[in-house]
mmCIF file of C-alpha atoms in Angstrom:
data_model
loop_
_atom_site.group_PDB
_atom_site.id
_atom_site.type_symbol
_atom_site.label_atom_id
_atom_site.label_comp_id
_atom_site.label_asym_id
_atom_site.label_seq_id
_atom_site.Cartn_x
_atom_site.Cartn_y
_atom_site.Cartn_z
ATOM 1 C CA MET A 1 88.057 40.748 -23.422
ATOM 2 C CA PHE A 2 90.128 38.978 -20.905
ATOM 3 C CA SER A 3 93.092 37.018 -22.645
ATOM 4 C CA MET A 4 94.883 33.907 -21.275
ATOM 5 C CA LYS A 5 98.034 35.115 -22.742
ATOM 6 C CA PRO A 6 98.667 38.928 -22.266
ATOM 7 C CA GLU A 7 100.872 40.506 -24.935
ATOM 8 C CA HIS A 8 103.011 41.877 -22.168
ATOM 9 C CA PRO A 9 103.221 39.705 -19.159
ATOM 10 C CA SER A 10 105.492 41.724 -17.077
ATOM 11 C CA ASP A 11 102.857 44.578 -17.364
ATOM 12 C CA ASP A 12 100.298 42.534 -15.884
ATOM 13 C CA ASP A 13 102.596 41.188 -13.084
ATOM 14 C CA LYS A 14 103.408 44.748 -12.022
ATOM 15 C CA ARG A 15 99.748 45.786 -12.131
ATOM 16 C CA LEU A 16 98.804 42.604 -10.067
ATOM 17 C CA HIS A 17 101.609 43.431 -7.681
ATOM 18 C CA GLU A 18 100.327 46.890 -7.224
ATOM 19 C CA LEU A 19 96.820 45.741 -6.605
ATOM 20 C CA LEU A 20 97.892 43.170 -4.008
ATOM 21 C CA GLN A 21 99.914 45.891 -2.198
ATOM 22 C CA ASP A 22 96.807 48.261 -2.171
ATOM 23 C CA TRP A 23 94.664 45.563 -0.777
ATOM 24 C CA ARG A 24 93.751 46.070 2.864
ATOM 25 C CA VAL A 25 91.514 43.717 4.637
ATOM 26 C CA GLU A 26 89.290 45.760 6.761
ATOM 27 C CA ALA A 27 86.690 43.141 8.122
ATOM 28 C CA PRO A 28 87.521 42.344 11.618
ATOM 29 C CA LEU A 29 88.826 38.944 12.633
ATOM 30 C CA PRO A 30 86.275 36.424 14.139
ATOM 31 C CA PRO A 31 86.518 36.018 18.009
ATOM 32 C CA ARG A 32 89.260 33.930 19.351
ATOM 33 C CA PHE A 33 90.659 33.501 15.718
ATOM 34 C CA GLN A 34 94.344 32.954 16.904
ATOM 35 C CA GLU A 35 93.255 30.419 19.432
ATOM 36 C CA GLY A 36 91.280 28.509 16.638
ATOM 37 C CA VAL A 37 94.163 28.475 14.253
ATOM 38 C CA TRP A 38 96.508 27.131 17.002
ATOM 39 C CA ARG A 39 93.981 24.447 17.965
ATOM 40 C CA LYS A 40 93.731 23.335 14.279
ATOM 41 C CA ILE A 41 97.449 23.121 13.996
ATOM 42 C CA ALA A 42 97.585 20.906 17.130
ATOM 43 C CA ARG A 43 94.882 18.794 15.812
ATOM 44 C CA ALA A 44 96.674 18.322 12.420
ATOM 45 C CA ASP A 45 99.808 17.503 14.263
ATOM 46 C CA ALA A 46 98.062 14.781 16.339
ATOM 47 C CA ALA A 47 96.384 13.287 13.264
ATOM 48 C CA ALA A 48 99.832 12.886 11.358
ATOM 49 C CA PRO A 49 100.927 9.379 10.803
ATOM 50 C CA SER A 50 103.610 8.189 13.391
ATOM 51 C CA GLY A 51 107.279 7.464 12.511
ATOM 52 C CA TRP A 52 106.625 3.670 11.739
ATOM 53 C CA ARG A 53 103.473 4.367 9.865
ATOM 54 C CA ARG A 54 105.237 7.032 7.732
ATOM 55 C CA GLY A 55 108.184 4.469 7.113
ATOM 56 C CA TRP A 56 105.782 1.852 6.219
ATOM 57 C CA ASP A 57 104.095 3.921 3.770
ATOM 58 C CA GLU A 58 107.230 4.915 2.231
ATOM 59 C CA LEU A 59 108.286 1.413 2.032
ATOM 60 C CA ILE A 60 105.031 0.234 0.218
ATOM 61 C CA ALA A 61 105.364 3.242 -2.090
ATOM 62 C CA GLY A 62 108.956 2.338 -3.065
ATOM 63 C CA TRP A 63 107.837 -1.327 -3.527
ATOM 64 C CA THR A 64 104.920 -0.185 -5.692
ATOM 65 C CA ALA A 65 107.421 1.966 -7.818
ATOM 66 C CA LEU A 66 109.787 -0.918 -7.956
ATOM 67 C CA LEU A 67 107.142 -3.224 -9.333
ATOM 68 C CA ARG A 68 105.994 -0.878 -11.920
ATOM 69 C CA ARG A 69 109.075 -1.164 -13.652
ATOM 70 C CA PRO A 70 109.889 -4.219 -15.660
ATOM 71 C CA VAL A 71 113.195 -5.129 -14.138
ATOM 72 C CA GLY A 72 111.671 -4.772 -10.598
ATOM 73 C CA ALA A 73 108.852 -7.165 -11.275
ATOM 74 C CA VAL A 74 110.882 -9.727 -13.007
ATOM 75 C CA ALA A 75 113.360 -9.492 -10.199
ATOM 76 C CA TYR A 76 110.393 -9.796 -7.632
ATOM 77 C CA LEU A 77 108.955 -12.781 -9.599
ATOM 78 C CA SER A 78 112.364 -14.689 -9.806
ATOM 79 C CA ALA A 79 113.080 -14.022 -6.063
ATOM 80 C CA LEU A 80 109.600 -15.501 -5.073
ATOM 81 C CA LEU A 81 109.989 -18.409 -7.445
ATOM 82 C CA LEU A 82 113.382 -19.111 -5.827
ATOM 83 C CA VAL A 83 111.995 -18.788 -2.348
ATOM 84 C CA GLY A 84 109.194 -21.393 -3.252
ATOM 85 C CA THR A 85 111.555 -24.007 -4.761
ATOM 86 C CA VAL A 86 114.063 -23.619 -2.037
ATOM 87 C CA LEU A 87 111.297 -24.008 0.667
ATOM 88 C CA GLY A 88 109.937 -27.165 -1.361
ATOM 89 C CA TYR A 89 113.240 -28.462 -1.556
ATOM 90 C CA TRP A 90 114.000 -28.219 2.181
ATOM 91 C CA GLN A 91 110.467 -29.508 3.113
ATOM 92 C CA SER A 92 110.587 -32.459 1.106
ATOM 93 C CA ASP A 93 114.052 -33.339 2.372
ATOM 94 C CA ARG A 94 112.430 -33.220 5.761
ATOM 95 C CA PHE A 95 109.733 -35.309 4.715
ATOM 96 C CA GLY A 96 112.109 -37.909 3.400
ATOM 97 C CA ASP A 97 114.229 -38.087 6.564
ATOM 98 C CA GLN A 98 111.032 -38.237 8.724
ATOM 99 C CA LYS A 99 109.449 -41.125 6.636
ATOM 100 C CA GLU A 100 112.749 -43.042 6.800
ATOM 101 C CA MET A 101 113.063 -42.779 10.476
ATOM 102 C CA ALA A 102 109.374 -43.783 10.932
ATOM 103 C CA TRP A 103 109.802 -46.843 8.519
ATOM 104 C CA ARG A 104 113.156 -47.758 10.359
ATOM 105 C CA ALA A 105 111.246 -47.881 13.574
ATOM 106 C CA ALA A 106 108.272 -49.565 12.255
ATOM 107 C CA TYR A 107 110.534 -52.455 10.757
ATOM 108 C CA VAL A 108 112.541 -52.796 14.023
ATOM 109 C CA GLN A 109 109.422 -53.002 15.969
ATOM 110 C CA SER A 110 107.772 -55.483 13.613
ATOM 111 C CA VAL A 111 110.734 -57.963 13.980
ATOM 112 C CA TYR A 112 111.886 -57.217 17.608
ATOM 113 C CA PRO A 113 109.019 -57.220 19.994
ATOM 114 C CA TYR A 114 111.328 -55.897 22.856
ATOM 115 C CA SER A 115 111.895 -52.750 20.936
ATOM 116 C CA THR A 116 110.555 -49.917 22.964
ATOM 117 C CA ARG A 117 112.391 -46.979 21.140
ATOM 118 C CA SER A 118 110.296 -45.681 18.240
ATOM 119 C CA ASP A 119 112.792 -43.064 17.152
ATOM 120 C CA ARG A 120 115.812 -45.145 16.245
ATOM 121 C CA MET B 1 103.630 -3.427 -15.488
ATOM 122 C CA LYS B 2 101.048 -1.059 -14.418
ATOM 123 C CA HIS B 3 99.295 -3.497 -11.834
ATOM 124 C CA PRO B 4 101.511 -4.044 -8.763
ATOM 125 C CA ARG B 5 98.759 -6.084 -7.089
ATOM 126 C CA LEU B 6 98.608 -8.437 -9.982
ATOM 127 C CA ILE B 7 102.386 -8.879 -10.015
ATOM 128 C CA ILE B 8 102.280 -9.341 -6.209
ATOM 129 C CA LEU B 9 99.708 -12.036 -6.509
ATOM 130 C CA CYS B 10 101.566 -13.587 -9.475
ATOM 131 C CA GLY B 11 104.640 -13.853 -7.430
ATOM 132 C CA LEU B 12 102.918 -15.461 -4.548
ATOM 133 C CA ALA B 13 101.367 -17.905 -7.082
ATOM 134 C CA LEU B 14 104.769 -18.667 -8.500
ATOM 135 C CA ALA B 15 106.118 -19.336 -5.021
ATOM 136 C CA ALA B 16 103.382 -21.735 -4.096
ATOM 137 C CA GLY B 17 103.601 -23.341 -7.616
ATOM 138 C CA GLY B 18 107.257 -23.889 -7.212
ATOM 139 C CA PHE B 19 106.953 -25.175 -3.747
ATOM 140 C CA GLY B 20 104.078 -27.554 -4.729
ATOM 141 C CA VAL B 21 105.862 -29.015 -7.850
ATOM 142 C CA LEU B 22 109.124 -29.688 -6.271
ATOM 143 C CA TYR B 23 107.604 -30.893 -2.887
ATOM 144 C CA ALA B 24 105.364 -33.324 -4.735
ATOM 145 C CA SER B 25 107.684 -34.607 -7.223
ATOM 146 C CA ARG B 26 110.559 -35.138 -4.497
ATOM 147 C CA THR B 27 108.138 -36.912 -2.049
ATOM 148 C CA ALA B 28 106.185 -39.077 -4.593
ATOM 149 C CA PRO B 29 108.788 -41.839 -4.622
ATOM 150 C CA TYR B 30 108.419 -42.156 -0.556
ATOM 151 C CA ARG B 31 104.659 -42.193 -0.923
ATOM 152 C CA GLN B 32 104.653 -44.666 -3.798
ATOM 153 C CA LEU B 33 107.083 -47.071 -1.847
ATOM 154 C CA GLU B 34 105.144 -46.970 1.352
ATOM 155 C CA MET B 35 101.908 -47.775 -0.554
ATOM 156 C CA GLU B 36 103.518 -50.749 -2.407
ATOM 157 C CA CYS B 37 105.560 -52.272 0.649
ATOM 158 C CA GLY B 38 103.994 -50.820 3.749
ATOM 159 C CA PRO B 39 105.778 -48.971 6.137
ATOM 160 C CA ASP B 40 107.846 -51.504 7.872
ATOM 161 C CA LEU B 41 109.282 -53.198 4.745
ATOM 162 C CA ALA B 42 109.814 -49.765 2.834
ATOM 163 C CA TRP B 43 112.692 -49.231 4.835
ATOM 164 C CA ILE B 44 114.490 -52.508 4.073
ATOM 165 C CA LYS B 45 113.742 -52.089 0.283
ATOM 166 C CA LYS B 46 115.222 -48.535 0.091
ATOM 167 C CA GLU B 47 117.941 -48.835 2.651
ATOM 168 C CA PHE B 48 119.279 -52.011 1.013
ATOM 169 C CA ARG B 49 118.566 -51.326 -2.502
ATOM 170 C CA LEU B 50 116.698 -54.484 -3.044
ATOM 171 C CA ASP B 51 115.528 -55.509 -6.599
ATOM 172 C CA LYS B 52 111.988 -57.046 -7.094
ATOM 173 C CA ALA B 53 113.133 -60.540 -6.838
ATOM 174 C CA ASP B 54 115.172 -60.004 -3.619
ATOM 175 C CA PHE B 55 112.391 -57.789 -2.064
ATOM 176 C CA GLU B 56 109.924 -60.457 -2.904
ATOM 177 C CA ARG B 57 112.187 -63.080 -0.865
ATOM 178 C CA VAL B 58 112.383 -60.751 2.061
ATOM 179 C CA ARG B 59 108.772 -60.117 1.939
ATOM 180 C CA VAL B 60 107.721 -63.660 2.316
ATOM 181 C CA LEU B 61 110.404 -64.304 4.916
ATOM 182 C CA HIS B 62 108.862 -61.228 6.902
ATOM 183 C CA GLU B 63 105.340 -62.470 6.689
ATOM 184 C CA GLN B 64 106.289 -65.941 7.884
ATOM 185 C CA TYR B 65 108.262 -64.528 10.497
ATOM 186 C CA LYS B 66 105.628 -62.015 11.838
ATOM 187 C CA VAL B 67 103.187 -65.046 12.414
ATOM 188 C CA GLU B 68 105.773 -66.956 14.369
ATOM 189 C CA CYS B 69 106.666 -63.994 16.429
ATOM 190 C CA ALA B 70 103.129 -62.936 17.344
ATOM 191 C CA GLU B 71 102.584 -66.570 18.657
ATOM 192 C CA TYR B 72 105.692 -66.337 20.807
ATOM 193 C CA CYS B 73 104.520 -62.848 22.008
ATOM 194 C CA ARG B 74 100.853 -64.308 22.696
ATOM 195 C CA GLN B 75 102.329 -67.128 24.711
ATOM 196 C CA ILE B 76 104.820 -64.789 26.619
ATOM 197 C CA ASP B 77 102.012 -62.534 27.397
ATOM 198 C CA ALA B 78 100.073 -65.584 28.863
ATOM 199 C CA LYS B 79 102.985 -66.307 31.138
ATOM 200 C CA HIS B 80 103.430 -62.833 32.296
ATOM 201 C CA ARG B 81 99.502 -62.682 33.484
ATOM 202 C CA ALA B 82 100.010 -66.139 35.073
ATOM 203 C CA LEU B 83 102.900 -64.647 36.871
ATOM 204 C CA SER B 84 100.987 -61.676 37.820
ATOM 205 C CA LEU B 85 98.159 -63.637 39.304
ATOM 206 C CA LEU B 86 100.597 -65.945 41.286
ATOM 207 C CA LEU B 87 102.510 -62.940 42.699
ATOM 208 C CA ALA B 88 99.209 -61.238 43.767
ATOM 209 C CA THR B 89 98.547 -64.134 46.172
ATOM 210 C CA SER B 90 102.081 -65.116 47.290
ATOM 211 C CA THR B 91 104.468 -64.003 49.714
ATOM 212 C CA ASN B 92 107.443 -66.074 48.670
ATOM 213 C CA VAL B 93 108.929 -67.471 45.489
ATOM 214 C CA THR B 94 106.938 -70.717 45.286
ATOM 215 C CA PRO B 95 107.547 -73.748 42.898
ATOM 216 C CA GLU B 96 104.682 -72.464 40.707
ATOM 217 C CA ILE B 97 106.208 -68.966 40.215
ATOM 218 C CA GLU B 98 109.566 -70.529 39.508
ATOM 219 C CA LYS B 99 108.001 -72.813 36.759
ATOM 220 C CA VAL B 100 106.140 -69.809 35.223
ATOM 221 C CA LEU B 101 109.519 -67.797 35.221
ATOM 222 C CA ASN B 102 111.312 -70.760 33.679
ATOM 223 C CA ASP B 103 108.717 -71.256 31.017
ATOM 224 C CA ALA B 104 108.669 -67.409 30.308
ATOM 225 C CA ALA B 105 112.503 -67.461 30.000
ATOM 226 C CA MET B 106 112.534 -70.432 27.758
ATOM 227 C CA LEU B 107 109.969 -68.655 25.521
ATOM 228 C CA ARG B 108 111.907 -65.551 25.506
ATOM 229 C CA LYS B 109 115.121 -67.445 24.469
ATOM 230 C CA GLN B 110 112.991 -69.360 21.669
ATOM 231 C CA CYS B 111 111.882 -66.121 20.573
ATOM 232 C CA HIS B 112 115.331 -64.546 20.210
ATOM 233 C CA THR B 113 116.632 -67.660 18.674
ATOM 234 C CA THR B 114 113.786 -67.510 16.027
ATOM 235 C CA MET B 115 114.394 -63.788 15.447
ATOM 236 C CA LEU B 116 118.196 -64.405 14.834
ATOM 237 C CA ARG B 117 117.308 -67.205 12.411
ATOM 238 C CA HIS B 118 115.063 -64.762 10.625
ATOM 239 C CA PHE B 119 117.863 -62.091 10.286
ATOM 240 C CA PHE B 120 120.232 -64.628 8.962
ATOM 241 C CA ALA B 121 117.638 -65.915 6.442
ATOM 242 C CA VAL B 122 116.810 -62.261 5.387
ATOM 243 C CA SER B 123 120.530 -61.422 5.075
ATOM 244 C CA ARG B 124 120.933 -64.440 2.780
ATOM 245 C CA ALA B 125 118.076 -63.240 0.685
ATOM 246 C CA MET B 126 119.923 -60.040 -0.028
ATOM 247 C CA PRO B 127 122.867 -59.365 -2.137
ATOM 248 C CA PRO B 128 125.892 -60.477 0.034
ATOM 249 C CA GLU B 129 127.220 -57.036 0.704
ATOM 250 C CA GLN B 130 124.023 -55.700 1.702
ATOM 251 C CA GLY B 131 123.133 -58.933 3.687
ATOM 252 C CA ARG B 132 126.122 -58.408 5.701
ATOM 253 C CA ARG B 133 125.162 -54.765 6.433
ATOM 254 C CA TYR B 134 121.683 -55.572 7.325
ATOM 255 C CA LEU B 135 123.038 -58.146 9.731
ATOM 256 C CA ALA B 136 125.386 -55.664 11.393
ATOM 257 C CA TRP B 137 122.573 -53.201 11.584
ATOM 258 C CA MET B 138 120.016 -55.553 13.183
ATOM 259 C CA GLN B 139 122.578 -56.729 15.528
ATOM 260 C CA ALA B 140 123.346 -53.207 16.860
ATOM 261 C CA GLU B 141 119.554 -52.504 17.034
ATOM 262 C CA THR B 142 118.385 -55.507 18.694
ATOM 263 C CA LEU B 143 121.104 -57.619 20.593
ATOM 264 C CA SER B 144 123.716 -54.855 21.465
ATOM 265 C CA SER B 145 123.489 -53.880 25.155
ATOM 266 C CA THR B 146 122.195 -50.385 25.908
ATOM 267 C CA HIS B 147 124.757 -49.984 28.718
ATOM 268 C CA PRO B 148 128.363 -51.280 28.909
ATOM 269 C CA THR B 149 128.004 -53.308 32.063
ATOM 270 C CA MET B 150 125.174 -55.211 33.840
ATOM 271 C CA LEU B 151 126.881 -54.108 37.057
ATOM 272 C CA PRO B 152 125.063 -50.723 37.921
ATOM 273 C CA HIS B 153 126.995 -47.786 39.538
ATOM 274 C CA THR B 154 130.407 -49.012 38.704
ATOM 275 C CA ALA B 155 133.241 -46.842 38.231
ATOM 276 C CA PRO B 156 135.029 -47.140 34.851
ATOM 277 C CA SER B 157 138.104 -48.820 36.475
ATOM 278 C CA ALA B 158 135.818 -51.349 38.130
ATOM 279 C CA ARG B 159 134.121 -51.956 34.979
ATOM 280 C CA HIS B 160 137.430 -52.546 33.157
ATOM 281 C CA ASP B 161 138.462 -55.097 35.796
ATOM 282 C CA ALA B 162 135.043 -56.623 35.638
ATOM 283 C CA ASN B 163 135.549 -56.968 31.738
ATOM 284 C CA MET B 164 139.126 -58.185 32.314
ATOM 285 C CA GLN B 165 137.887 -61.108 34.338
#
């Protein structure tokens, strides 16, 4: 009966080693076997991802690993919230400036018919 | 924390939400002011920090002046059209052309006088400090020359001489 855990593992290793040493492959190699092997290696090399792709994959993997950690996820969420609010602040400032400029031009044009500049 | 895609989406939603809330809250006063006063008077109210009573006086003056101003504009346009017709059939400055030019100049003078009168009236309708600021600003915007001298192509020294005279 074959047992998963031999009583003397070193004996088994020794026997296996001897068996492998004695094993000889006598079947002939198929024709152009070596050429086929090299062709497969070349194909595998060509199919391997390029440098930037590998870098991208590593980056994604790094990000994913970071997001799996609570501290990374909190940092990411905080950063995006900060980016959103800073952009909102900046855009609302621009909105205000543009509105005031347009209102000023509208007022000048409404009281001064000779006004030609709309961007005062 | 086992769903990175969900966290990415939450981050994007947070960014969009932060942007939207801040943008909407900071631009709401502008939109409200424009809706209440219209684009031409919104600037007056904000820039000169007018309270409700002051703004109402300015608004009434503005509406009255706009009617007057539009009438002058209509009359000046009519004079310009008449001048164009006369110029199309003349080869010299005829008495009719001279008369139309005089009429147009007179109308422009009246228009400017009415405008100045309006500026003074508006400045009086504001608190004194704001009224002075308004007058100075309107003077710079409407009456100050866009170039230092009426003499074209003059060197700075020649302009200085002209000013001294």
